[in-house]
Short mmCIF file of C-alpha atoms in Angstrom, two decimals:
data_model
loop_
_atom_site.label_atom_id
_atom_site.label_comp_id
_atom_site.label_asym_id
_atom_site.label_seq_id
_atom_site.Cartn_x
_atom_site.Cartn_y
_atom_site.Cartn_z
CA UNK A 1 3.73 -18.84 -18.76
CA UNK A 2 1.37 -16.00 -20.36
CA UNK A 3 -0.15 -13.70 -18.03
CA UNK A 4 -3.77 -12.96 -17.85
CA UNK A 5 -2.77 -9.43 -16.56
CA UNK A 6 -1.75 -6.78 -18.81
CA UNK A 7 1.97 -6.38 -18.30
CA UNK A 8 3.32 -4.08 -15.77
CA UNK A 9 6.75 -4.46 -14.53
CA UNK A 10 1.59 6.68 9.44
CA UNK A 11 2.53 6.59 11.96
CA UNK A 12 4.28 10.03 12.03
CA UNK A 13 7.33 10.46 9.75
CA UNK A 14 6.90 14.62 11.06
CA UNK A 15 8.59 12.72 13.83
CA UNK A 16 10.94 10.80 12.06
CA UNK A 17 15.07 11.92 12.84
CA UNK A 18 16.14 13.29 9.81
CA UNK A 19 19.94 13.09 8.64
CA UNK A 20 21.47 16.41 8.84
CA UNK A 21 22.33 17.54 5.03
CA UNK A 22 22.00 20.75 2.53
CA UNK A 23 18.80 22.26 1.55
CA UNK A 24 15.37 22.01 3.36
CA UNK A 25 13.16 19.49 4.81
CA UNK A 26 9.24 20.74 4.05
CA UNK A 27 6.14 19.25 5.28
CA UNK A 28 2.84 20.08 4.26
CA UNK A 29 -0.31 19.03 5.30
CA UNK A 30 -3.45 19.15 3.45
CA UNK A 31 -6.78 18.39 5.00
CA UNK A 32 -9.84 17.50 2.74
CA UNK A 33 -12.60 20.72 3.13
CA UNK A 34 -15.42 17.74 3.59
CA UNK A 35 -16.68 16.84 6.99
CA UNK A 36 -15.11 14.18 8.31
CA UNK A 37 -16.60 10.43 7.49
CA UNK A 38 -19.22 9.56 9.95
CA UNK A 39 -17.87 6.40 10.76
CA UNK A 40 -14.94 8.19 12.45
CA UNK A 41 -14.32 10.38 16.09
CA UNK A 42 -16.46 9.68 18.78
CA UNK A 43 -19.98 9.66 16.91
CA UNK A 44 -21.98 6.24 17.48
CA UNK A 45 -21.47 4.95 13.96
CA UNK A 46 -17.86 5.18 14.91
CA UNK A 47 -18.66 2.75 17.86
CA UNK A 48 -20.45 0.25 16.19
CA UNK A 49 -17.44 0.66 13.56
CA UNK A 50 -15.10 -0.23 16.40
CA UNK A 51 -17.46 -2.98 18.06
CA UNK A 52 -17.48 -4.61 14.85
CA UNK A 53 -13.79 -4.36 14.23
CA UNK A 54 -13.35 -5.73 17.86
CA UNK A 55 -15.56 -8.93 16.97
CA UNK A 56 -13.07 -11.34 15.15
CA UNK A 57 -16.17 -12.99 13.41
CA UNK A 58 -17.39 -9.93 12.30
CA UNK A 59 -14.14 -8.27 11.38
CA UNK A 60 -13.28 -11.59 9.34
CA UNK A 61 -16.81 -10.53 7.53
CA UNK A 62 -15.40 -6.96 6.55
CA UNK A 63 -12.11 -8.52 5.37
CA UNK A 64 -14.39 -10.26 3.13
CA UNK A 65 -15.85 -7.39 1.79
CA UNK A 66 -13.07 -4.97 1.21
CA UNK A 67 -11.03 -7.30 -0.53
CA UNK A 68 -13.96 -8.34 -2.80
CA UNK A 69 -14.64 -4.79 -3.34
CA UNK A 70 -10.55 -4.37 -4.62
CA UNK A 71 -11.72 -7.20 -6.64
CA UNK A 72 -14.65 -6.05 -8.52
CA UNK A 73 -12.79 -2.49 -9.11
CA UNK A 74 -10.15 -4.88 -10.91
CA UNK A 75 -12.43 -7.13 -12.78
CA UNK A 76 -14.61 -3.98 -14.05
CA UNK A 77 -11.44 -2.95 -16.56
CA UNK A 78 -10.64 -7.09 -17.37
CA UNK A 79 -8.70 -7.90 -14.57
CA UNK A 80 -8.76 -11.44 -14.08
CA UNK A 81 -7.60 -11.73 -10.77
CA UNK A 82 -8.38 -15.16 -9.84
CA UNK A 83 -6.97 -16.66 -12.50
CA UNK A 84 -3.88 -14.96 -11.72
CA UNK A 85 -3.49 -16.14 -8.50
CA UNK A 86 -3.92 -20.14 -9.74
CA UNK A 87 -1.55 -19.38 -12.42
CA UNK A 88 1.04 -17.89 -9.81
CA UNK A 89 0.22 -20.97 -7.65
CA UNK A 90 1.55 -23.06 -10.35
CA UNK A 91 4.84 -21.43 -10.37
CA UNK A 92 6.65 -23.86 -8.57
CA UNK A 93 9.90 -21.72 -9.82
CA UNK A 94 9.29 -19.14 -7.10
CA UNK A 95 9.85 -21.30 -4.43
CA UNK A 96 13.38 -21.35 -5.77
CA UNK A 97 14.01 -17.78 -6.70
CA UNK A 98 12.74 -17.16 -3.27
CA UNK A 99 15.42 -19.18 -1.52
CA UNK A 100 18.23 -17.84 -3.72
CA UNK A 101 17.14 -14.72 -2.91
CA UNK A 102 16.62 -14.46 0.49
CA UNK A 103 19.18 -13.37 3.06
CA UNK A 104 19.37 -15.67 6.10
CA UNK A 105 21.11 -13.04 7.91
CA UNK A 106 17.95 -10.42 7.31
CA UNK A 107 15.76 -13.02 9.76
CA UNK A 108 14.20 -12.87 12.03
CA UNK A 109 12.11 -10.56 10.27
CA UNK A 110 10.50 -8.32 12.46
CA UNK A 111 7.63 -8.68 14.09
CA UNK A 112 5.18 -5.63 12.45
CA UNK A 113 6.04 -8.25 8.69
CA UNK A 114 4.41 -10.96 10.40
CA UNK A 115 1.14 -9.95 12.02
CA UNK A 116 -2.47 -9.82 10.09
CA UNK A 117 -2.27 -6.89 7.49
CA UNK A 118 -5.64 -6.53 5.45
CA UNK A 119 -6.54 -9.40 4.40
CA UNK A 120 -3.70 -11.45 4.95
CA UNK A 121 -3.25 -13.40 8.64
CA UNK A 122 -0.10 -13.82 8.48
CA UNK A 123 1.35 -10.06 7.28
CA UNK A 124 2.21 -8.94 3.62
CA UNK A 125 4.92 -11.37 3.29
CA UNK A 126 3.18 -14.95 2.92
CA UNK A 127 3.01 -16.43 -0.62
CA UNK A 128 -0.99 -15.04 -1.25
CA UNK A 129 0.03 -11.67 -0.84
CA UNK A 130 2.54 -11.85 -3.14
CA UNK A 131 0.25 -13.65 -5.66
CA UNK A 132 -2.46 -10.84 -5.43
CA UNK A 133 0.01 -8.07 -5.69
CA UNK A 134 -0.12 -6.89 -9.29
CA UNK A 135 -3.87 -7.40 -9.66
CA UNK A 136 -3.94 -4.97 -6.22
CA UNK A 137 -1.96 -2.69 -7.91
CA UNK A 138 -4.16 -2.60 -10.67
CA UNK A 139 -7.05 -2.13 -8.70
CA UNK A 140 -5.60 0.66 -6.85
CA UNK A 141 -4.99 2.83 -10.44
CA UNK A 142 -8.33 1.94 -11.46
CA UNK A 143 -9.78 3.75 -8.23
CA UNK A 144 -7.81 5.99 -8.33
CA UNK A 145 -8.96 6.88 -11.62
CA UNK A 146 -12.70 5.89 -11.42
CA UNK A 147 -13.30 9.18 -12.95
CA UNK A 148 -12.24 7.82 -15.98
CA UNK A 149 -13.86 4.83 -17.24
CA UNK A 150 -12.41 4.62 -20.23
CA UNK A 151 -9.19 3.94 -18.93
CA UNK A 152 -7.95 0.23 -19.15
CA UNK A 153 -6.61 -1.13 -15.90
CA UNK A 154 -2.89 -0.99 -17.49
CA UNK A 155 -3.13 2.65 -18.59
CA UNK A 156 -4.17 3.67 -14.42
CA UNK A 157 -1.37 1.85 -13.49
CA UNK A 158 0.87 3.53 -15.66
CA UNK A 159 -0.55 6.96 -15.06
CA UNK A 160 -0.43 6.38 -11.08
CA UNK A 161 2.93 5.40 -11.61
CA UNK A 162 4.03 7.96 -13.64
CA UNK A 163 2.69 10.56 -11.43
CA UNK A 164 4.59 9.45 -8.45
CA UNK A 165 8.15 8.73 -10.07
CA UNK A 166 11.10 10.52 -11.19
CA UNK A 167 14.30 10.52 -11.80
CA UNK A 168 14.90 12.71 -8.85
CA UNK A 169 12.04 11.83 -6.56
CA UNK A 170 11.58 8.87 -4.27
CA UNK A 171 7.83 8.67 -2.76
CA UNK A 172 6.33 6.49 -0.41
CA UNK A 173 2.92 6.52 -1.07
CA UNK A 174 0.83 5.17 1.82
CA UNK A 175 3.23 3.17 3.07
CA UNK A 176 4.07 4.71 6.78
CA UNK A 177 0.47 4.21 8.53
CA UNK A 178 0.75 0.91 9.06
CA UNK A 179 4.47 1.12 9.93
CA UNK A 180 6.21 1.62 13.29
CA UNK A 181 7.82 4.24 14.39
CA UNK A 182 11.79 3.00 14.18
CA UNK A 183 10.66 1.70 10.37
CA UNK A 184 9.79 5.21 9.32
CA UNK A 185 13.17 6.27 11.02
CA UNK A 186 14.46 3.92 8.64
CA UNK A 187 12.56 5.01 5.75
CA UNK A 188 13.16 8.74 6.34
CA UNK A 189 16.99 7.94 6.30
CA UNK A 190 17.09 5.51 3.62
CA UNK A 191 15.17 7.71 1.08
CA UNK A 192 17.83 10.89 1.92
CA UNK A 193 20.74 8.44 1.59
CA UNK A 194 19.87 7.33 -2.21
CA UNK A 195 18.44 10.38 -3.52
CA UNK A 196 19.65 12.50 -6.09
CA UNK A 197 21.25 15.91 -5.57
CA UNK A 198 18.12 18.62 -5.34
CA UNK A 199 15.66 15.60 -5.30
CA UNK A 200 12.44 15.28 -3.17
CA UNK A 201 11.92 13.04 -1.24
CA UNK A 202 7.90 12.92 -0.34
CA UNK A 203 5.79 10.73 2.31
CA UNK A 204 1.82 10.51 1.03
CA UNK A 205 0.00 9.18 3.85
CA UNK A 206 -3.10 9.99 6.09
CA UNK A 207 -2.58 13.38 8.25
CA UNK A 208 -1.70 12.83 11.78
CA UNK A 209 -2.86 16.18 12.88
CA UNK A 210 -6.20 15.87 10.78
CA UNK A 211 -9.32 15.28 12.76
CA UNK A 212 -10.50 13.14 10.06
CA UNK A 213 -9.54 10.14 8.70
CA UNK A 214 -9.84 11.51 5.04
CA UNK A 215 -6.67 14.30 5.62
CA UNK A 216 -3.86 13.57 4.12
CA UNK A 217 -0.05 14.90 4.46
CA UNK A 218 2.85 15.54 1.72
#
């Protein structure tokens, strides 16, 4: 079946162990000049913030509205993202590449897969996620890029990509905040285990050590 999509194929890793191995491990942290958002820190915004977060009603309400506002960054470059998602939901296929593929011995899968993540209330792994994942992506580029609005959804995404892959590079890019601590242990190992000789391997995630949530750390 034909796409509507164009086609497109932290916690604190400074504390992650490292494998012992020639050359250097660097870490850099860069911290955005800008005052810190006012929703953050102690400030009262910042309260209400976490009140609201607090209240399941109202937090369902801000789910809402985040992941309509991925939606309409999609959607304003062609995106059709809901039609994606029925088309993927007729795919009755998947159900079967997903049992050949999965690994019986891998489960139970651990705990941090199944909780709510975003907008999703039972983690990244149920069958919506999946669904919504290359229209995300998209939507990700195309704010990424919003400078540029000329760009077509397909050339952000290929531009993000291209800036954060290489031959001898392996980046996780926002991919450690929402992970625990043993999983970027993993991560950390993983990444220096499959990378080439002289490689980098790079974590892009929020800054730890930042007193804002807008720092971020390479």
């Amino acid at each position: 079946m034909q796409s509507t999509l164009p086609s497109c194929s932290s916690r604190n890793v400074f504390g992650a162990k490292r494998q012992a191995r020639a050359g250097r491990v660097v870490v850099r942290a860069e911290t955005a000049a800008r005052d810190k958002p006012a929703w953050t820190g102690d400030s009262v915004l910042s309260r209400v913030v976490n009140w609201a977060i607090d209240t399941p009603a109202l937090y369902g309400a801000m789910k809402v509205l985040a992941k309509n506002a991925m939606k309409n960054s999609a959607e304003s470059r062609g995106v059709k993202w809901d039609a994606h998602v029925k088309e993927m939901e007729k795919l009755k296929e998947l159900e079967a590449i997903k049992s050949e593929l999965e690994d019986p011995g891998l489960q139970p899968y651990p705990d941090y897969y199944l909780k709510p993540f975003h907008a999703y209330e039972t983690g990244n792994l149920e069958w919506l996620a999946a669904w919504e994942v290359q229209p995300a992506t998209y939507a990700m580029g195309i704010r990424t890029f919003k400078d540029h609005p000329d760009w077509s959804a397909e050339k952000c995404f290929v531009e993000m990509r291209s800036r954060q892959t290489d031959t001898i590079k392996v980046v996780f890019n926002f991919v450690i905040h929402e992970c625990p601590q043993h999983a970027i242990d993993s991560f950390v190992s993983e990444g220096l285990r499959i990378i080439k000789p002289n490689g980098v391997l790079c974590f892009i995630d929020n800054n730890p050590n930042s007193s804002g949530s807008n720092g971020s750390a390479q």
